Coordinates of C-alpha atoms and ligand atoms in Angstrom, one line a residue:
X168 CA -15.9 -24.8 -9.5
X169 CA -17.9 -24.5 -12.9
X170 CA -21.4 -24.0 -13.3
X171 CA -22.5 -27.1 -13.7
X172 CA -20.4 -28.6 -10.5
X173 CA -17.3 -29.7 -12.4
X174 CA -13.9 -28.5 -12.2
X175 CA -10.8 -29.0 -10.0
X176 CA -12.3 -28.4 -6.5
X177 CA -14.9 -31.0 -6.4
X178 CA -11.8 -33.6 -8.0
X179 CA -9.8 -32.7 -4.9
X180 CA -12.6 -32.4 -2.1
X181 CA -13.4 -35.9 -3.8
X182 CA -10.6 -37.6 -1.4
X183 CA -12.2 -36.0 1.9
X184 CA -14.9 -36.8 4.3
X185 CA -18.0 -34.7 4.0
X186 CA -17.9 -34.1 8.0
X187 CA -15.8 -32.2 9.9
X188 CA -15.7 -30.9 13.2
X189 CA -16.6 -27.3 13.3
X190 CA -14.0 -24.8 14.7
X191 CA -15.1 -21.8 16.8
X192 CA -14.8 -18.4 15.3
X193 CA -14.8 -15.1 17.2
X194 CA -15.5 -11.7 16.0
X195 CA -12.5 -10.4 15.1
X196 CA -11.1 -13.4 13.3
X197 CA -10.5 -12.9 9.9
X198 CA -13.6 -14.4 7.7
X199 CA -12.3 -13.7 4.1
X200 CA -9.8 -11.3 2.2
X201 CA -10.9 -9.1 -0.6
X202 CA -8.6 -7.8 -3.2
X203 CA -9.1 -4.3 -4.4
X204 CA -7.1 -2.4 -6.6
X205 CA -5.2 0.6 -5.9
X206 CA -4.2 4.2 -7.4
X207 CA -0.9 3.0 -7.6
X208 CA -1.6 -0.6 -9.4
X209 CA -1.1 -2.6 -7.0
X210 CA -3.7 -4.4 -5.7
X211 CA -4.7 -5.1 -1.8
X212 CA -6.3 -7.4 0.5
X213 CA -8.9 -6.0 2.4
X214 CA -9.1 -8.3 5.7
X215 CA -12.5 -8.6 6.7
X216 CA -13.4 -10.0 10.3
X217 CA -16.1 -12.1 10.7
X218 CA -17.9 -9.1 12.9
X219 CA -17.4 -7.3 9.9
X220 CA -19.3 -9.2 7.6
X221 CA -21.7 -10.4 10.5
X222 CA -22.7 -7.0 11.6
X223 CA -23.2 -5.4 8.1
X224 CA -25.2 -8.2 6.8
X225 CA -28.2 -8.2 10.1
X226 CA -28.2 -4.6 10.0
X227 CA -29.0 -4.5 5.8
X228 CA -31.9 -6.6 7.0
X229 CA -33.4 -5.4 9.0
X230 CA -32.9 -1.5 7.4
X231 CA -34.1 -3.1 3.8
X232 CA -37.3 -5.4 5.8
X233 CA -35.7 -8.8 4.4
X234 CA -37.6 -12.0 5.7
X235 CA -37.8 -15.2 4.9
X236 CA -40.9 -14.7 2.1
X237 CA -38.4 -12.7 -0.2
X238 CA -36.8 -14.1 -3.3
X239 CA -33.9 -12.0 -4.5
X240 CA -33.0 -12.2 -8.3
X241 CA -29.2 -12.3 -8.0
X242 CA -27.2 -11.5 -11.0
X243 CA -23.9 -9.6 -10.2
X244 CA -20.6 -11.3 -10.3
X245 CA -19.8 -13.2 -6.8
X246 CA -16.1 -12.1 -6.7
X247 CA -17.0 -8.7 -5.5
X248 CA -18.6 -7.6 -2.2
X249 CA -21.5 -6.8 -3.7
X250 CA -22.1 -9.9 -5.1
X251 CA -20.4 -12.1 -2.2
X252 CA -21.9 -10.3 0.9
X253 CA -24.8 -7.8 0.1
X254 CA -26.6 -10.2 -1.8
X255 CA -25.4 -13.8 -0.2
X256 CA -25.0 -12.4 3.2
X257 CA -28.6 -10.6 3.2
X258 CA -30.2 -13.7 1.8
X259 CA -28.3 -16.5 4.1
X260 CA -29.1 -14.5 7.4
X261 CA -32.8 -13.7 6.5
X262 CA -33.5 -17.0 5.5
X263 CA -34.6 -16.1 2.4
X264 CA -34.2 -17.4 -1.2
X265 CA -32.5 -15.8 -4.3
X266 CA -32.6 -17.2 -8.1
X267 CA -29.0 -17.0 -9.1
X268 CA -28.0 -16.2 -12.5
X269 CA -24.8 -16.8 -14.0
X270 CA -24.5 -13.5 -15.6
X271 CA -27.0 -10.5 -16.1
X272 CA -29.7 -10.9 -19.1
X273 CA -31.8 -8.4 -19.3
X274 CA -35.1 -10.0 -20.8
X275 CA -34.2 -12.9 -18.8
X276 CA -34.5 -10.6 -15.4
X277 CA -37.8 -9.6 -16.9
X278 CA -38.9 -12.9 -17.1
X279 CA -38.1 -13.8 -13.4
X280 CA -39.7 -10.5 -11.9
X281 CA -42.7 -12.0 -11.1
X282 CA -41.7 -14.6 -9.1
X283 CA -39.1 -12.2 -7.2
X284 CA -39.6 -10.1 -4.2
X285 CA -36.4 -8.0 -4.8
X286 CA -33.5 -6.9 -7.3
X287 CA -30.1 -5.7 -6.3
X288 CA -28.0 -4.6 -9.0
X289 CA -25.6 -1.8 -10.4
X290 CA -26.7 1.5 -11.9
X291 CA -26.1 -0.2 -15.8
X292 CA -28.5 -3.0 -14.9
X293 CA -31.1 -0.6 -14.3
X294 CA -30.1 1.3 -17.7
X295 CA -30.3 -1.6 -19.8
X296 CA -33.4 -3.0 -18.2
X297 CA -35.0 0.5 -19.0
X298 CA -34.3 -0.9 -22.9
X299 CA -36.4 -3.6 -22.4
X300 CA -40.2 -3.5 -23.8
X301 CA -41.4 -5.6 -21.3
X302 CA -40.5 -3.4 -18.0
X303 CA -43.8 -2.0 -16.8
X304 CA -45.9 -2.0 -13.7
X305 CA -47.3 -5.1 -13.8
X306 CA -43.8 -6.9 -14.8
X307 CA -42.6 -5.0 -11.0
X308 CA -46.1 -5.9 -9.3
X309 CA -44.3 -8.4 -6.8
X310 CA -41.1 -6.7 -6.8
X311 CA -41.2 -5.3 -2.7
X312 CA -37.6 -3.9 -3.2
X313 CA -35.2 -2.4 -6.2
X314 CA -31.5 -1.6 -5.2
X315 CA -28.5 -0.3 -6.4
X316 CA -24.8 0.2 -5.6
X317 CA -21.6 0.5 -6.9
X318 CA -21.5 3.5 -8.8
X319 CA -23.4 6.7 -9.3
X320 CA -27.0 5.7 -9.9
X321 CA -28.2 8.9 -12.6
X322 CA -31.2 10.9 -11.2
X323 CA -32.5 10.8 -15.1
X324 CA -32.5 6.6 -14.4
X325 CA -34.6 6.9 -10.6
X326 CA -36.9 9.2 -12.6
X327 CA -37.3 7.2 -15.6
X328 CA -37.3 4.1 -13.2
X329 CA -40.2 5.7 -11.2
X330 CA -41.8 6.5 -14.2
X331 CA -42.2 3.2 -15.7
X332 CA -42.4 0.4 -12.7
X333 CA -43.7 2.9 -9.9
X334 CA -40.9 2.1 -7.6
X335 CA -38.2 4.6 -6.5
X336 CA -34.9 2.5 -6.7
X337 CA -32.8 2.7 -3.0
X338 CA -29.6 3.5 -3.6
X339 CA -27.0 2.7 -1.2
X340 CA -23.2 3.3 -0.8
X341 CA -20.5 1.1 0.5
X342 CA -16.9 -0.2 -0.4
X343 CA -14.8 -3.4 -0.3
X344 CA -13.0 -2.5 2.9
X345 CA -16.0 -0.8 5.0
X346 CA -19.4 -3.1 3.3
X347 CA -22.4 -0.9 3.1
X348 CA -22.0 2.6 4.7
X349 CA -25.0 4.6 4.0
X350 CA -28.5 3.8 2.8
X351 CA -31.4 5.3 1.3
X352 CA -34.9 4.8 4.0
X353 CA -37.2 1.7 3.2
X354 CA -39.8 4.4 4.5
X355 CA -39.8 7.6 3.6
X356 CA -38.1 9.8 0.6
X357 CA -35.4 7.8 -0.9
X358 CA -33.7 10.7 -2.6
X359 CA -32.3 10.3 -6.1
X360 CA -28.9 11.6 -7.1
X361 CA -27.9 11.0 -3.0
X362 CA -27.0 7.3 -1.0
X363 CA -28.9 8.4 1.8
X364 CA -27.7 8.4 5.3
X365 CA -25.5 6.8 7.9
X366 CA -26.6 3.0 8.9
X367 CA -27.0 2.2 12.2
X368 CA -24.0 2.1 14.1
X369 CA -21.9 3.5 11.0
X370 CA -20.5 6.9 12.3
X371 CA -19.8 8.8 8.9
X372 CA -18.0 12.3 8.7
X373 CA -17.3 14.9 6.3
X374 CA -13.4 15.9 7.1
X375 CA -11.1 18.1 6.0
X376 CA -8.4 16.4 3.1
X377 CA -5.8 17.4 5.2
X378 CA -7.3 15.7 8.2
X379 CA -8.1 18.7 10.4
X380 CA -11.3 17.2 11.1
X381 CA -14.9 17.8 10.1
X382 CA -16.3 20.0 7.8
X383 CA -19.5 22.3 8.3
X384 CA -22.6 20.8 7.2
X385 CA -23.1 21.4 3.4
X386 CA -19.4 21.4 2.6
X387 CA -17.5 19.4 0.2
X388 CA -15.0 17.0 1.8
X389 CA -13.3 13.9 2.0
X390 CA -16.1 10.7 3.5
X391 CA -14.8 9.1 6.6
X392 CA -16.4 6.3 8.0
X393 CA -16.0 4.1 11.3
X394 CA -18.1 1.1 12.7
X395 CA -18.1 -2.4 13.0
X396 CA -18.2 -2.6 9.1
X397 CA -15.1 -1.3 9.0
X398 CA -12.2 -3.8 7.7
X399 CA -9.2 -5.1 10.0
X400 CA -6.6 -3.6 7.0
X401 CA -4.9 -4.9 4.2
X402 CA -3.0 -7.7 4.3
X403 CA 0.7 -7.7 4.8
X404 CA 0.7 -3.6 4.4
X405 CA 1.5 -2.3 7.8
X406 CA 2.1 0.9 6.3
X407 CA -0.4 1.4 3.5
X408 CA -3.2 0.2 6.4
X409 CA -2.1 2.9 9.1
X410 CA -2.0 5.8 6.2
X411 CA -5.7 4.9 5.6
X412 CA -6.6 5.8 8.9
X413 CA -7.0 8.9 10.6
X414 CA -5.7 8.5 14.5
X415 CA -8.8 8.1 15.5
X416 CA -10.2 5.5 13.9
X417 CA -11.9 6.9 10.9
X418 CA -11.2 4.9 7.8
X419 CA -10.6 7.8 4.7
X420 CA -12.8 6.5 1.6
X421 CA -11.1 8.8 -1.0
X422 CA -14.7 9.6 -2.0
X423 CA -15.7 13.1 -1.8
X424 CA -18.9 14.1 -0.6
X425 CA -21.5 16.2 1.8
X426 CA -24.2 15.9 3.6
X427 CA -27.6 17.9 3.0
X428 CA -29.7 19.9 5.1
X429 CA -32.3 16.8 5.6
X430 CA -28.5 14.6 6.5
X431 CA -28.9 13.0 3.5
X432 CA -24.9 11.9 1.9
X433 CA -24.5 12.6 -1.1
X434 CA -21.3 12.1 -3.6
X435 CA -19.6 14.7 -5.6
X436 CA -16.8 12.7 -6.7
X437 CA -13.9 11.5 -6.0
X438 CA -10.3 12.4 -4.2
X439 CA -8.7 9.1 -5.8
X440 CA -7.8 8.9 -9.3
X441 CA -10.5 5.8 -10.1
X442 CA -12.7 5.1 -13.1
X443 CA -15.7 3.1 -12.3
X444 CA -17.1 1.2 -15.5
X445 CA -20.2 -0.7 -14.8
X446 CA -19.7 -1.1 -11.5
X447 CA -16.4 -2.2 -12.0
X448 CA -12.8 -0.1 -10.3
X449 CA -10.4 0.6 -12.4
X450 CA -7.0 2.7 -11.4
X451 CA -6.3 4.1 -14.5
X452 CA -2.3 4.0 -13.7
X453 CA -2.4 0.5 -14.0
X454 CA -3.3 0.6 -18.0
X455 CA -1.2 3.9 -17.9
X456 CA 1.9 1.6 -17.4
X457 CA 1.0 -0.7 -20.0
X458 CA 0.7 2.0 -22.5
X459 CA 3.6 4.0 -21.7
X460 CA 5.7 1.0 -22.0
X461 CA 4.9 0.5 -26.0
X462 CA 7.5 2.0 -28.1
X463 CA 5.9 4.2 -30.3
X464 CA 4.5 6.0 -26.8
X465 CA 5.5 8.8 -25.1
X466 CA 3.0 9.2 -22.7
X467 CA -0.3 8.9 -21.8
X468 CA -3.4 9.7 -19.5
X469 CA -6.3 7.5 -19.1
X470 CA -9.7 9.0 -17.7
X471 CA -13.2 8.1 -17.3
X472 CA -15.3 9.6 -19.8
X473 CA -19.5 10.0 -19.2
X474 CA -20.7 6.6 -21.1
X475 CA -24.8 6.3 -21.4
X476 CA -24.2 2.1 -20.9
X477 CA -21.6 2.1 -18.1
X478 CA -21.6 4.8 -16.3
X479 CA -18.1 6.2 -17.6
X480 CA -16.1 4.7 -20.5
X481 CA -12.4 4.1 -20.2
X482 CA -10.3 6.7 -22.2
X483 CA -6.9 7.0 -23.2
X484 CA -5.3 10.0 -24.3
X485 CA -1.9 9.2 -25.5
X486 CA 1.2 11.1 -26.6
X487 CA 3.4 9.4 -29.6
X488 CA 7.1 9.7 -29.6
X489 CA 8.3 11.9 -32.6
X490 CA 8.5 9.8 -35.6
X491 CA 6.0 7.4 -34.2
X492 CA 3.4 5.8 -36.1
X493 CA 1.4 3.8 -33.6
X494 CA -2.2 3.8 -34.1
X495 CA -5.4 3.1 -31.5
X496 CA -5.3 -0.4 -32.9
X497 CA -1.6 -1.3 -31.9
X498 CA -2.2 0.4 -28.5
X499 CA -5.7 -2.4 -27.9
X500 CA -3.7 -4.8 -29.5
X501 CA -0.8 -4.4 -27.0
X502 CA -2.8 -4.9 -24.5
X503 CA -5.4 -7.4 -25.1
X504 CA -3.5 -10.1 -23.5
X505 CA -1.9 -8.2 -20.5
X506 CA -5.3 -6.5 -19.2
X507 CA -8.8 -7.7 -18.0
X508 CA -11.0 -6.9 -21.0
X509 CA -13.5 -4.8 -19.1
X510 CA -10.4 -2.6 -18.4
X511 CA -9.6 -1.8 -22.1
X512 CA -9.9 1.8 -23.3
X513 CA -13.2 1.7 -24.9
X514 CA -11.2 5.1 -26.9
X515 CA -7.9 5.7 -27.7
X516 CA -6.8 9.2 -28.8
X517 CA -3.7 11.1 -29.8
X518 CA -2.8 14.4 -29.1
X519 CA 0.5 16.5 -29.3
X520 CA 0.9 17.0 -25.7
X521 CA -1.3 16.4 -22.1
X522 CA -2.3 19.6 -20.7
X523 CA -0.3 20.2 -17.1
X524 CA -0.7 22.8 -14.6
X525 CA 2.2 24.9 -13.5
X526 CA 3.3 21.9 -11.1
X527 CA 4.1 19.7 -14.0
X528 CA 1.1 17.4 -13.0
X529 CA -1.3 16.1 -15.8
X530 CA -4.5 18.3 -15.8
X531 CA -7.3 15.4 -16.1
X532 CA -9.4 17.6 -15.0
X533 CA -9.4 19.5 -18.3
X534 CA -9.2 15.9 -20.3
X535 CA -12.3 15.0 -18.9
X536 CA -14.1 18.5 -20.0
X537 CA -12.3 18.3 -23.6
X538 CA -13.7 14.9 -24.2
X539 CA -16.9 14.9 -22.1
X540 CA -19.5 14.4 -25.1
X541 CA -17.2 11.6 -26.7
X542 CA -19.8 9.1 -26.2
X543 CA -22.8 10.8 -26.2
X544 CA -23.6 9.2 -29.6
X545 CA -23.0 6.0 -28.3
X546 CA -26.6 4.4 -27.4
X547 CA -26.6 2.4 -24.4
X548 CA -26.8 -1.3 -24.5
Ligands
MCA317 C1 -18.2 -5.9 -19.6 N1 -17.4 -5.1 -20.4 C2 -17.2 -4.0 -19.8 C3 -17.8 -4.1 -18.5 N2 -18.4 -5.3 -18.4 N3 -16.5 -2.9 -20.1 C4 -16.4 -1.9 -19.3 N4 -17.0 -2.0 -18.0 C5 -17.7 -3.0 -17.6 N5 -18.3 -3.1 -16.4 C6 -16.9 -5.4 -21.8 C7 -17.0 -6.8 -22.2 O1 -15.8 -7.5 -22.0 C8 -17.4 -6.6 -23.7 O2 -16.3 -6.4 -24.5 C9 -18.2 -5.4 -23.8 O3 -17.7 -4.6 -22.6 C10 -19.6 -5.5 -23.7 O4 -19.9 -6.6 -22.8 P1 -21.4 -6.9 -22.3 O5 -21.8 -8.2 -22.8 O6 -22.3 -5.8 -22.6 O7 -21.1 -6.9 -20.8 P2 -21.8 -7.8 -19.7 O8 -21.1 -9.1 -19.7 O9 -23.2 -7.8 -20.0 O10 -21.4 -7.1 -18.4 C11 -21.9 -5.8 -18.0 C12 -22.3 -5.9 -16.6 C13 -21.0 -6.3 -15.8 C14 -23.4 -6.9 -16.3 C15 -22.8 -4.5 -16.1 O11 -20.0 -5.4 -16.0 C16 -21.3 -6.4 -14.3 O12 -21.8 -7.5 -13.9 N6 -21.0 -5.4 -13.5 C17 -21.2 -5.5 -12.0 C18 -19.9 -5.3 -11.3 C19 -20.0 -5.4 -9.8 O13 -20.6 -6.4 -9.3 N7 -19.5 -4.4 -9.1 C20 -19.5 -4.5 -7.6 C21 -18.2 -4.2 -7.0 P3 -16.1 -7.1 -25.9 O14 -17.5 -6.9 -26.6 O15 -15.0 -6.4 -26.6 O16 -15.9 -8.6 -25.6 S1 -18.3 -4.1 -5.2 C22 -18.4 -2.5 -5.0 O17 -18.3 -1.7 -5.9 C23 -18.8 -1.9 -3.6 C24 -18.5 -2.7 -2.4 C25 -20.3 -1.6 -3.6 O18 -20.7 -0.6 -3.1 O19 -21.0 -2.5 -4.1
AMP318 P1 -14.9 -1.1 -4.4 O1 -13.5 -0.6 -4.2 O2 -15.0 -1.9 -5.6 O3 -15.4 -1.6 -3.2 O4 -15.7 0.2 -4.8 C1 -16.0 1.2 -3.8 C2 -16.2 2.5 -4.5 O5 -17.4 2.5 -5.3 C3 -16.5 3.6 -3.4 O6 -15.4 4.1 -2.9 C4 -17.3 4.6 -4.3 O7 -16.4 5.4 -5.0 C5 -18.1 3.7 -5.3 N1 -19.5 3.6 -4.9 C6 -20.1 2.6 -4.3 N2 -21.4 2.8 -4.2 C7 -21.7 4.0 -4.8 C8 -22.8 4.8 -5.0 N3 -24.0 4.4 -4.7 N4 -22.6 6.0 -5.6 C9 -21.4 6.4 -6.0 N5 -20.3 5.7 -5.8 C10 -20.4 4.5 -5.2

């Protein structure tokens, strides 16, 4: 379906009626699958139920106050969750209206402030808008609401956010396969650098990596969540589904986490190997394969490197075979046509050998220390 209501699906919904007869859906029947990459390439589909969805979207409204008097300035890409259902969802069930964008333009966002009551995007939104000369109080007067998801949201941005609009952005945390997990309050301190607590009816624990249960408050651990948000599990992977869930029902994120003194959640990283670029996953074995299969390769690691525009910057650190030649060119080049573009190393870099610990197993942890200033110099925007 193209912008402008061309394309192939209105030529073949051309030859049908335009009524039908509705059929009756109950909770649990499936309402849409999600695909999500995984850390071993292979992508999954996340069955959501129509509870799921149902459930997740009435309880955002009434935690984030939506009503039918709020416009929502919707600019995120509609083939993700937070596109699809936070935004759509929130909207359709409060009754409320939303100016859709194609894609995300930072002065054009700044010109439809004032006639929004809300703005949900991901933390690089809020960077770049922060670039913009026109982002001041009175720009935000009828703003009621600013959101953001997705990835880590930079205490330096709430501040400098704060500083320049008066609002303190709500951040809020959630996943293709449970929706929205935690929230920051509408009332009360929403509290940078954390995603603020459990929503109601999401049970969320800190547990043990091995799965001997919870952790004592304050301690890092692995988040695990269970509610009526909670997906039915991924299509067609009996097996991949049941190793995602603990025996009794707790879904395991892979995200690592704790929960402070007050109960707010915050995240301190994450147990799956996973790059998040603007908002968007990446698994970085899926590029590692197509890198490893060029010629001139020997190996190769990528990581996700701090980045001041998206959050972190795809790196690859890559191993030649001896006599090889291949440059960072031939490696992008390789790829270009085999890869989504957003998933290209934004770096390529060669080094003699990949640091391992006494396991054999690549030490990213130390890549991502060596290289952690590689784009400092790189301004944002
Ligand atoms: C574009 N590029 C990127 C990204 N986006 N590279 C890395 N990471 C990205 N996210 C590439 C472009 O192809 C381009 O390459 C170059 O970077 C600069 O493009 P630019 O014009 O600046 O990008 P853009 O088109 O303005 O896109 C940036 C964006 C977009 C608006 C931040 O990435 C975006 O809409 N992100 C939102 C993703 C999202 O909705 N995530 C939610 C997932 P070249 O110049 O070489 O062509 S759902 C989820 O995570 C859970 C459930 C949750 O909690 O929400
Ligand atoms: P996806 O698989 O695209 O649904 O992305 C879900 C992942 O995004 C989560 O498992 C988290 O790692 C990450 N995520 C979502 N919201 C936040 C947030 N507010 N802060 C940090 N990470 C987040």
């Amino acid at each position: 379906l193209g912008q402008h209501g061309d394309g192939s699906l209105p030529e073949s919904a051309s030859g049908y009626q335009a009524d039908f007869n509705d059929v009756a859906r109950g909770p649990d029947d499936l309402a849409a699958i999600l695909y999500t990459s995984g850390t071993t390439g292979r992508s999954k589909g996340a069955m959501l139920s129509h509870e799921n969805l149902a459930s997740n979207a009435h309880v955002l409204v009434e935690y984030w106050r939506f009503t039918s008097d709020d416009v929502l300035i919707h600019a995120l890409p509609i083939f993700h969750t937070h596109g699809l259902f936070v935004a759509t969802n929130v909207i359709l069930m409060a009754g409320a209206s939303m100016l859709f964008e194609a894609k995300f333009d930072p002065a054009r966002i700044i010109a439809l402030l004032p006639r929004a009551t809300a703005l949900m995007g991901v933390p690089t939104f809020y960077v770049r808008l922060l670039q913009q000369e026109g982002l001041d109080a009175q720009a935000a007067k009828n703003i009621r609401l600013f959101i953001s998801g997705s990835a880590p949201l930079l205490a330096e941005t709430h501040a400098a956010w704060r500083e320049r609009t008066g609002h303190a952005i709500l951040e809020r945390y959630g996943m293709t396969e449970t929706n929205m997990n935690t929230s920051n309050p509408y009332d009360g301190e929403r509290r940078a650098g954390t995603v603020g607590f459990p929503l109601p009816g999401v049970s969320l624990r800190i547990a043990d990596p091995d799965g001997s249960g919870s952790l004592a408050q304050g301690k890092v651990g692995i988040i695990e969540v269970k509610g009526p948000n909670v997906f039915a599990g991924y299509w067609r992977m009996p097996e991949k589904t049941t190793a995602e869930f603990r025996p009794d029902g707790f879904f395991i994120t892979g995200d690592l986490g704790l929960i402070d003194r007050d109960g707010y959640v915050h995240i301190v990283g994450r147990g799956k190997d996973l790059i998040i670029s603007g908002g968007y996953n990446i698994y970085p074995k899926e590029i590692e394969g197509e890198i490893d299969a060029l010629a001139g390769v020997s190996e190769s690691a990528v990581i996700g490197v701090a980045h001041p525009d998206f959050g972190e910057g795809v790196t690859a650190v890559v191993v030649r075979k001896p006599g090889s030649a291949i440059g960072a060119a031939d490696v992008l080049d390789a790829i270009a046509g085999r890869l989504a573009r957003y998933k290209h190393p934004k770096q390529v870099i060669f080094v003699d050998e990949l640091p391992r610990n006494t396991m054999g197993k690549v030490q990213k942890n130390v890549l991502r220390e060596t290289y952690k200033d590689l784009y400092a110099a790189v301004r944002a925007g």
